[in-house]
Coordinates of C-alpha atoms in Angstrom, one line a residue:
M1 CA 0.0 -0.2 0.1
N2 CA 1.7 2.9 -1.3
T3 CA -1.1 5.8 -0.3
M4 CA -3.5 7.3 1.4
T5 CA -5.9 7.7 -1.2
E6 CA -5.4 3.8 -2.5
G7 CA -6.0 2.8 0.5
W8 CA -9.0 4.7 0.7
A9 CA -10.1 3.6 -2.8
L10 CA -9.7 -0.7 -2.0
A11 CA -11.6 -0.4 1.4
W12 CA -14.5 2.0 -0.3
Q13 CA -14.4 -1.3 -2.8
L14 CA -14.8 -3.2 0.1
I15 CA -17.2 -2.0 1.1
T16 CA -19.2 -1.3 -2.2
H17 CA -18.5 -4.9 -3.2
A18 CA -19.9 -6.7 0.2
D19 CA -16.1 -8.4 0.8
P20 CA -17.6 -11.5 2.5
E21 CA -15.0 -11.6 5.1
L22 CA -16.0 -7.9 6.0
V23 CA -19.3 -8.8 6.2
R24 CA -18.2 -11.7 8.5
I25 CA -16.5 -10.0 10.9
T26 CA -19.0 -6.5 11.1
A27 CA -22.2 -9.0 11.7
L28 CA -19.8 -11.4 14.4
S29 CA -18.9 -7.5 16.1
L30 CA -23.0 -6.0 15.5
Q31 CA -23.9 -10.2 16.9
V32 CA -21.2 -10.2 20.4
S33 CA -22.0 -6.2 21.3
A34 CA -26.3 -6.6 20.8
T35 CA -26.0 -9.9 22.6
A36 CA -24.0 -8.1 25.5
C37 CA -25.5 -4.9 25.6
A38 CA -28.9 -6.7 25.8
I39 CA -27.7 -8.6 29.0
G40 CA -26.8 -5.5 30.9
A41 CA -29.4 -3.8 29.5
L42 CA -31.9 -6.6 31.8
F43 CA -29.3 -6.1 34.4
G44 CA -28.3 -3.0 34.0
L45 CA -31.5 -1.2 34.2
L46 CA -33.3 -2.9 36.9
L47 CA -30.3 -2.0 38.9
G48 CA -30.0 1.0 38.6
A49 CA -33.6 1.2 39.2
W50 CA -33.0 -0.7 42.3
L51 CA -30.5 1.6 43.5
A52 CA -32.8 5.5 43.1
V53 CA -34.8 4.0 46.1
A54 CA -33.3 0.7 47.6
R55 CA -32.5 2.5 51.3
F56 CA -30.0 -0.9 52.9
P57 CA -26.7 -0.7 55.1
G58 CA -23.6 -0.9 52.2
H59 CA -26.7 1.1 50.3
A60 CA -23.9 4.3 49.6
L61 CA -20.8 1.7 49.6
A62 CA -22.7 -0.5 46.7
V63 CA -23.5 2.5 44.3
W64 CA -20.0 3.6 45.3
L65 CA -18.4 0.8 43.5
V66 CA -21.4 0.3 41.0
N67 CA -20.3 4.2 40.0
T68 CA -16.0 2.8 40.3
L69 CA -16.6 -0.2 38.1
L70 CA -17.4 2.7 35.0
A71 CA -13.4 3.3 35.1
L72 CA -12.7 -0.8 35.2
P73 CA -9.7 -0.8 32.6
A74 CA -11.4 -3.1 29.1
V75 CA -7.7 -5.3 29.7
V76 CA -8.9 -5.4 33.3
V77 CA -11.7 -7.1 32.6
G78 CA -10.5 -9.6 29.9
L79 CA -7.6 -10.8 32.7
L80 CA -10.8 -11.1 34.6
V81 CA -13.1 -12.9 32.2
Y82 CA -10.0 -15.5 30.8
L83 CA -9.1 -16.5 34.5
L84 CA -12.8 -17.2 35.3
L85 CA -13.4 -19.9 32.3
S86 CA -9.8 -21.0 31.9
R87 CA -9.4 -24.2 32.1
S88 CA -8.3 -23.9 35.7
G89 CA -11.1 -21.2 36.8
P90 CA -14.4 -21.9 38.2
L91 CA -16.5 -21.7 35.2
G92 CA -13.8 -23.5 33.2
E93 CA -15.8 -26.6 32.5
L94 CA -18.7 -24.7 30.3
G95 CA -15.2 -24.4 27.9
I96 CA -16.5 -21.2 26.6
L97 CA -12.9 -20.1 26.7
F98 CA -12.0 -18.2 23.0
T99 CA -15.3 -17.7 21.5
P100 CA -18.0 -15.3 20.8
S101 CA -19.8 -16.7 24.3
A102 CA -17.1 -15.4 26.3
M103 CA -16.4 -12.2 24.2
V104 CA -20.1 -11.7 25.0
V105 CA -19.5 -12.2 29.0
A106 CA -16.1 -9.7 28.6
Q107 CA -18.5 -7.0 27.3
S108 CA -21.9 -7.5 29.3
V109 CA -19.7 -6.6 32.7
L110 CA -18.2 -3.8 31.0
V111 CA -21.8 -2.7 30.1
T112 CA -23.6 -3.1 32.8
P113 CA -22.1 -1.2 35.1
L114 CA -22.1 1.6 33.1
I115 CA -26.0 1.5 31.9
A116 CA -26.3 0.7 36.4
A117 CA -24.7 4.4 36.8
L118 CA -26.3 6.2 34.3
S119 CA -30.3 4.9 34.9
R120 CA -29.4 5.6 38.9
R121 CA -28.9 8.7 37.6
L122 CA -31.9 9.4 35.6
V123 CA -34.6 8.0 37.6
M124 CA -33.4 10.6 40.5
A125 CA -33.7 13.1 38.5
A126 CA -37.3 12.3 37.8
L127 CA -37.8 11.1 41.0
A128 CA -37.0 14.4 42.2
D129 CA -39.8 16.0 40.3
G130 CA -42.5 13.5 40.3
G131 CA -42.1 10.8 42.5
D132 CA -44.4 11.8 45.6
Q133 CA -47.1 12.0 42.9
L134 CA -46.9 8.1 41.7
R135 CA -46.4 6.9 45.3
S136 CA -49.6 9.6 46.1
L137 CA -50.8 7.1 43.5
G138 CA -50.1 3.9 45.4
A139 CA -47.1 3.0 43.3
G140 CA -44.1 1.1 45.4
P141 CA -40.9 2.6 45.4
L142 CA -39.4 -0.2 42.7
T143 CA -42.8 0.3 40.6
T144 CA -41.7 4.1 40.6
S145 CA -38.2 3.8 39.8
L146 CA -39.1 1.6 36.8
L147 CA -42.2 4.0 35.1
M148 CA -40.1 6.5 35.2
L149 CA -37.0 4.8 33.3
V150 CA -40.3 4.6 31.5
H151 CA -41.6 8.2 31.4
D152 CA -38.0 9.1 30.4
R153 CA -37.4 6.6 27.4
M154 CA -35.3 9.2 25.3
G155 CA -32.5 9.1 28.2
V156 CA -32.6 5.2 28.7
A157 CA -32.4 5.1 24.6
T158 CA -29.3 7.1 24.8
V159 CA -27.9 5.3 27.9
L160 CA -28.1 1.7 25.8
L161 CA -26.5 3.8 22.9
T162 CA -23.6 5.1 24.8
A163 CA -23.6 1.5 26.3
F164 CA -23.5 -0.3 21.8
A165 CA -21.2 2.2 21.5
R166 CA -18.7 0.7 24.1
A167 CA -19.3 -2.8 23.3
I168 CA -18.6 -2.6 20.2
A169 CA -15.4 -0.4 19.7
E170 CA -14.0 -2.4 22.5
V171 CA -10.5 -4.3 21.8
G172 CA -8.6 -5.2 25.2
A173 CA -11.2 -7.6 26.8
V174 CA -12.6 -9.5 23.5
M175 CA -8.8 -9.7 22.1
I176 CA -8.5 -11.7 26.0
V177 CA -11.2 -14.4 26.1
G178 CA -11.7 -14.5 22.4
G179 CA -7.7 -14.3 20.4
N180 CA -9.0 -12.5 17.6
I181 CA -9.3 -16.6 15.7
A182 CA -9.9 -16.1 11.8
G183 CA -13.4 -16.7 11.3
V184 CA -14.2 -17.8 15.3
T185 CA -13.4 -15.1 17.0
R186 CA -12.5 -11.7 14.7
V187 CA -14.2 -8.5 15.4
M188 CA -13.8 -5.2 13.7
T189 CA -11.8 -4.0 16.2
T190 CA -8.9 -6.6 16.8
T191 CA -9.2 -6.7 12.6
I192 CA -8.5 -3.7 13.0
A193 CA -5.1 -3.5 15.2
L194 CA -4.3 -6.9 13.7
E195 CA -4.4 -5.7 10.3
T196 CA -3.6 -2.2 10.9
S197 CA -0.1 -3.7 12.6
K198 CA 0.8 -5.7 9.3
G199 CA 0.5 -2.6 6.7
N200 CA -2.7 -3.4 5.5
L201 CA -5.0 -0.5 5.9
A202 CA -7.6 -1.0 3.0
L203 CA -9.3 -3.8 5.8
A204 CA -8.9 -1.9 9.0
L205 CA -10.0 1.3 7.0
A206 CA -12.7 -0.7 5.1
L207 CA -13.7 -2.0 8.9
G208 CA -13.7 2.1 10.6
I209 CA -15.7 3.1 8.5
V210 CA -18.7 0.9 9.0
L211 CA -17.9 0.6 12.8
L212 CA -18.8 4.3 12.7
A213 CA -21.8 3.7 10.0
V214 CA -23.2 0.7 13.0
V215 CA -22.8 3.5 15.7
G216 CA -24.7 6.2 13.4
A217 CA -27.9 3.8 12.2
V218 CA -28.4 2.4 14.9
N219 CA -28.4 6.4 16.2
G220 CA -30.4 6.5 13.4
A221 CA -32.9 4.4 14.4
I222 CA -33.7 4.7 18.6
G223 CA -34.2 8.7 17.0
L224 CA -36.7 6.4 14.3
L225 CA -38.4 5.1 17.3
Q226 CA -38.6 8.3 19.3
W227 CA -40.5 9.5 16.5
L228 CA -43.0 6.7 15.9
A229 CA -43.5 7.1 19.6
T230 CA -44.8 10.9 19.4
R231 CA -47.0 10.3 16.6
P232 CA -50.5 10.5 17.4
L233 CA -52.0 6.9 17.0
S234 CA -53.6 5.6 14.1
A235 CA -57.8 6.6 13.4
A236 CA -58.0 2.8 13.5
S237 CA -56.7 2.5 17.5
Q238 CA -57.3 6.1 18.9
V239 CA -60.2 5.4 21.1
T240 CA -64.0 5.4 20.7
P241 CA -65.5 8.3 23.0
H242 CA -68.9 7.3 24.5
A243 CA -70.2 10.3 24.7
A244 CA -68.8 13.7 23.5
P245 CA -66.5 15.9 25.5
R246 CA -67.6 19.4 27.2
A247 CA -66.3 21.7 28.5
P248 CA -67.0 22.4 32.3
A249 CA -70.3 24.4 33.3
P250 CA -70.3 27.8 34.0
R251 CA -70.3 27.6 38.4
T252 CA -73.0 29.1 39.7
P253 CA -72.8 31.7 43.0
R254 CA -74.3 30.1 45.5
A255 CA -73.6 28.9 49.4
P256 CA -71.4 25.8 49.8
V257 CA -73.1 23.5 51.8
A258 CA -72.7 22.5 55.1
S259 CA -70.0 19.7 56.3
E260 CA -70.7 16.6 58.0
A261 CA -69.7 15.8 61.5
M262 CA -68.0 12.2 60.2
P263 CA -64.5 12.6 60.8
L264 CA -62.1 11.2 58.2
I265 CA -59.1 12.5 59.2
R266 CA -58.0 13.2 62.0
A267 CA -54.1 15.7 63.4
D268 CA -52.9 15.3 67.0
R269 CA -50.0 17.8 67.6
V270 CA -48.2 16.5 64.7
T271 CA -44.5 17.3 63.7
V272 CA -42.5 17.4 60.7
R273 CA -39.4 18.2 60.4
F274 CA -36.7 18.2 57.0
R275 CA -33.6 17.0 59.5
S276 CA -33.0 20.7 61.3
L277 CA -36.2 22.5 59.5
I278 CA -39.5 22.5 61.7
A279 CA -42.0 23.0 58.6
L280 CA -44.9 21.4 60.6
N281 CA -45.2 22.2 64.4
D282 CA -47.5 20.6 67.2
A283 CA -50.1 21.2 64.5
S284 CA -54.0 19.3 65.1
L285 CA -56.5 19.6 62.6
T286 CA -59.8 17.4 61.7
V287 CA -61.4 16.7 58.2
R288 CA -64.6 16.1 58.2
R289 CA -66.9 14.3 55.6
R290 CA -67.8 16.9 52.6
D291 CA -65.8 19.6 54.1
R292 CA -64.3 21.9 51.9
L293 CA -61.5 23.3 54.0
I294 CA -59.1 25.9 52.4
L295 CA -55.1 26.4 53.6
I296 CA -54.5 29.5 53.5
G297 CA -50.8 31.6 54.6
A298 CA -47.1 33.2 53.5
N299 CA -44.9 31.6 51.0
G300 CA -43.3 28.6 53.8
S301 CA -46.0 28.3 56.1
G302 CA -46.4 24.6 56.1
K303 CA -49.1 24.5 54.2
T304 CA -48.3 21.4 51.0
T305 CA -45.9 19.9 54.3
L306 CA -49.6 19.9 56.0
L307 CA -51.3 18.1 52.6
R308 CA -48.7 15.8 51.7
L309 CA -48.7 14.5 55.5
L310 CA -53.1 13.9 55.4
H311 CA -52.6 12.3 51.8
G312 CA -49.3 10.2 54.0
L313 CA -46.9 11.1 52.3
L314 CA -44.6 12.5 55.3
P315 CA -44.0 10.3 58.1
C316 CA -44.3 12.6 61.2
E317 CA -44.0 13.0 65.1
G318 CA -47.5 13.3 66.5
R319 CA -50.3 10.7 65.1
C320 CA -52.4 11.1 61.8
E321 CA -54.8 9.2 61.7
S322 CA -57.5 7.3 58.9
L323 CA -60.5 7.1 60.3
P324 CA -63.6 4.7 58.8
L325 CA -66.0 6.0 56.3
Q326 CA -69.8 5.0 57.9
P327 CA -71.3 3.6 57.6
E328 CA -69.5 1.6 54.8
G329 CA -67.2 0.3 57.5
R330 CA -63.5 1.6 55.1
L331 CA -60.5 3.8 55.5
P332 CA -61.5 6.8 53.4
R333 CA -59.6 6.2 49.9
A334 CA -58.1 10.0 49.2
A335 CA -55.8 11.4 46.0
M336 CA -54.0 14.7 45.4
L337 CA -53.8 17.1 42.8
F338 CA -50.5 18.8 42.8
Q339 CA -49.7 22.1 42.3
R340 CA -47.4 21.1 39.0
P341 CA -49.2 17.8 37.8
F342 CA -46.8 14.7 37.0
L343 CA -47.2 13.6 33.8
L344 CA -45.4 10.7 31.9
S345 CA -44.2 10.6 28.6
L346 CA -47.3 9.1 27.8
S347 CA -50.9 9.5 25.7
V348 CA -53.6 11.5 28.0
W349 CA -55.4 8.4 27.8
R350 CA -53.1 6.2 29.8
N351 CA -51.5 8.6 31.4
V352 CA -55.1 8.8 33.6
W353 CA -55.2 4.6 32.9
V354 CA -52.1 4.8 34.9
G355 CA -53.3 5.8 37.6
L356 CA -56.2 3.2 37.7
W357 CA -53.6 0.5 37.8
L358 CA -50.6 1.8 40.6
S359 CA -54.4 2.6 42.5
G360 CA -55.3 -1.3 42.0
V361 CA -58.9 -0.6 40.2
P362 CA -59.7 -4.2 38.6
A363 CA -58.6 -4.3 34.9
S364 CA -62.3 -4.4 34.0
E365 CA -63.4 -1.0 35.5
R366 CA -60.0 1.1 33.8
S367 CA -61.1 1.7 30.3
E368 CA -64.5 3.3 31.5
R369 CA -63.4 5.7 34.4
C370 CA -60.5 6.8 32.1
R371 CA -63.2 8.0 29.2
Q372 CA -65.4 9.1 32.2
G373 CA -62.7 11.1 33.7
L374 CA -61.6 13.2 30.5
A375 CA -64.5 13.5 29.6
H376 CA -65.1 14.8 32.6
V377 CA -62.9 17.7 32.4
G378 CA -63.5 17.9 28.6
L379 CA -60.1 15.9 27.2
L380 CA -61.5 12.6 25.7
E381 CA -61.3 13.9 22.4
H382 CA -57.5 14.4 23.2
A383 CA -56.8 11.2 24.4
T384 CA -54.3 10.3 22.2
R385 CA -52.5 13.1 22.7
S386 CA -48.7 13.4 24.4
A387 CA -50.2 14.1 28.0
R388 CA -47.0 16.6 27.6
S389 CA -48.0 18.7 25.1
L390 CA -51.1 19.9 27.0
S391 CA -50.7 23.4 28.2
G392 CA -50.8 25.1 31.5
G393 CA -54.4 24.9 32.4
Q394 CA -55.3 21.0 30.1
Q395 CA -52.5 19.7 32.2
Q396 CA -54.3 20.8 35.6
R397 CA -57.5 19.4 34.4
L398 CA -55.4 15.8 33.1
G399 CA -54.2 15.5 36.7
L400 CA -57.8 16.4 37.8
A401 CA -59.3 14.1 35.7
R402 CA -56.2 11.6 37.4
A403 CA -57.2 11.7 40.9
W404 CA -61.9 12.5 40.2
A405 CA -61.3 9.3 38.2
L406 CA -59.7 6.8 41.4
R407 CA -63.3 8.2 43.0
P408 CA -61.7 9.5 45.7
D409 CA -63.7 10.1 49.2
I410 CA -61.2 12.6 49.9
L411 CA -59.5 14.9 47.3
F412 CA -56.1 17.2 48.5
L413 CA -55.4 20.3 45.8
D414 CA -52.2 21.4 46.3
E415 CA -52.4 25.4 44.7
P416 CA -54.2 24.1 41.9
T417 CA -55.0 27.7 39.6
A418 CA -51.4 29.3 40.6
S419 CA -49.6 29.3 37.8
L420 CA -51.9 29.8 35.2
D421 CA -53.6 32.4 33.7
P422 CA -57.8 33.7 34.3
G423 CA -59.5 31.8 32.0
A424 CA -58.4 28.7 33.1
K425 CA -58.4 29.1 36.5
N426 CA -62.4 29.6 36.0
E427 CA -62.3 26.2 34.3
I428 CA -60.6 25.0 37.0
E429 CA -62.5 26.5 39.8
A430 CA -65.7 25.1 38.0
L431 CA -64.6 21.4 38.4
I432 CA -63.5 22.0 41.7
E433 CA -67.1 23.2 42.5
E434 CA -68.7 20.3 40.5
V435 CA -66.3 17.3 42.4
A436 CA -67.0 19.2 45.5
S437 CA -70.9 19.3 44.9
S438 CA -70.5 15.0 44.3
G439 CA -69.7 14.8 47.8
V440 CA -66.1 14.3 47.7
T441 CA -63.8 16.4 50.7
I442 CA -61.8 18.7 49.6
V443 CA -58.3 19.7 50.9
M444 CA -56.8 22.7 49.2
S445 CA -54.4 25.7 49.4
T446 CA -54.3 28.6 47.2
H447 CA -53.2 31.5 48.1
N448 CA -56.1 33.3 46.3
L449 CA -57.9 34.7 48.7
G450 CA -61.0 35.3 47.1
Q451 CA -61.2 31.9 45.7
A452 CA -60.7 30.3 49.3
K453 CA -64.0 32.4 49.9
R454 CA -66.0 30.8 47.1
L455 CA -64.7 27.5 47.6
A456 CA -64.7 27.1 52.3
T457 CA -65.8 25.8 53.7
R458 CA -63.7 26.0 56.4
V459 CA -60.5 28.2 56.4
A460 CA -57.4 27.4 58.2
Y461 CA -54.4 30.1 58.9
L462 CA -51.2 28.6 59.1
H463 CA -48.3 31.3 59.9
A464 CA -45.0 29.3 60.6
G465 CA -45.5 25.9 60.3
R466 CA -48.2 26.1 63.1
I467 CA -52.1 26.6 62.4
V468 CA -52.9 29.5 64.0
V469 CA -56.8 29.5 63.5
E470 CA -59.4 27.6 61.8
R471 CA -62.8 28.5 61.5
P472 CA -65.9 28.1 59.3
V473 CA -65.1 30.8 56.0
A474 CA -67.9 33.2 57.1
G475 CA -66.3 33.3 60.6
F476 CA -63.0 33.8 59.1
F477 CA -63.4 36.3 56.7
D478 CA -65.9 38.5 58.0
A479 CA -64.9 38.5 62.3
E480 CA -63.1 41.0 64.0
D481 CA -61.5 38.8 66.6
L482 CA -58.7 36.9 64.3
P483 CA -55.9 36.5 65.2
P484 CA -53.1 39.2 64.9
E485 CA -51.0 37.1 62.3
A486 CA -54.1 36.2 60.1
A487 CA -55.5 39.5 60.4
Q488 CA -52.7 41.2 59.7
F489 CA -51.9 38.8 56.6
L490 CA -55.8 39.5 55.2
Q491 CA -55.2 43.2 55.0
G492 CA -51.8 42.5 53.6
E493 CA -53.1 40.4 50.9
L494 CA -56.2 42.6 50.3
G495 CA -55.5 45.6 51.8
W496 CA -59.5 45.8 52.6
R497 CA -61.9 42.9 54.4
L498 CA -63.5 40.6 51.9
R499 CA -67.0 41.1 52.4
P500 CA -70.2 39.2 50.3

């Protein structure tokens, strides 16, 4: 080979004529690396998902070990696998040394820690955004973690592509355990190294071009799958509604329904700490059937903490218990709409369906409940759209549909209209009014005092983690004997006292 130009010309000729040796080497490389990545994905994704949520003695050590294995040199992996599979090794009886199977084992050992470490980071980032919301629907820790991998499919695809690229480009380990035997274990990387040392640049260059093309093709295939996953369903597979979707009916002002005396949740002198921070301090509260209890207070006063505590998402000091419904004799079902509802990267329909599945609703009821929930909030015509493509108001309505479809006895709402425009706020208020009118107990936090007066039967004012005052709505907004903190809050928020 006299010139680089000749090398490139011969390499291109080998590719265009599908040289048999080139094809054989490429096919073996793809087979070995794809198999290793499949095995690595099976174990690595499960391990990463588990490490993201598991808490056990030695957890930090396990995470450190996985992260350390990311930098494990390939030749060390090759040496360890060689010792395991050699005749005198513990797995020597398998007789797979210097075969493609040994190369699969070596590459699997290389990519599994990579997949585990990166997928753990994906899950932890997603859990910070929506972990509590999935747990509020009934998901266990591992189920929540695995759903986050489904949610971030693009991230998972990137992790697997990274693992495949490392496997197919690896030289040292497959050279040691495969032996680079012509026609048996010779793959692209080992052939490139061998042919370059022999001066046969044509085959080496051809394999290098093919190697880059393979990685590019895999990346393109993943992109195509992601595009297909985001396309609307075909007409044949779309959900056929039983009834046309409707917008929420206009709300007509009326006096709030008086709450019944039956207690559903009782919190007695509860305290919630986040390390040294006391978020809720010696708070006592009883939630009664058909209540519409509105929590108000400044940012950081403890409203969200109290909602999460009542919903069972936070541990506490003191006693917080749900009481059986009467005459049903069962504990009340609860659902929660968060300030920013976390929606999985699935369709509108699937988001409601997953919520029902997590809550243990029988499979025979899920489709009808999905249909009813989406129709109730006017989103049935958007059932096949990606949930995350909805507007802010539509996403709040979808979150409300997911909660309402659970048929809760108590609905917790954390500032559900905080970031919405006036029109969307009115829609959400109308829906909350409808839900409350159906007999569902409402516990809601808000900064909107007009909204509190319109929707509440009772109001509780929180300050610095304490419940300063809790009264019927008229006795809060119209009374002259409010504690100083509450009176000052009303004056600061409005500049005047609200009157009917």
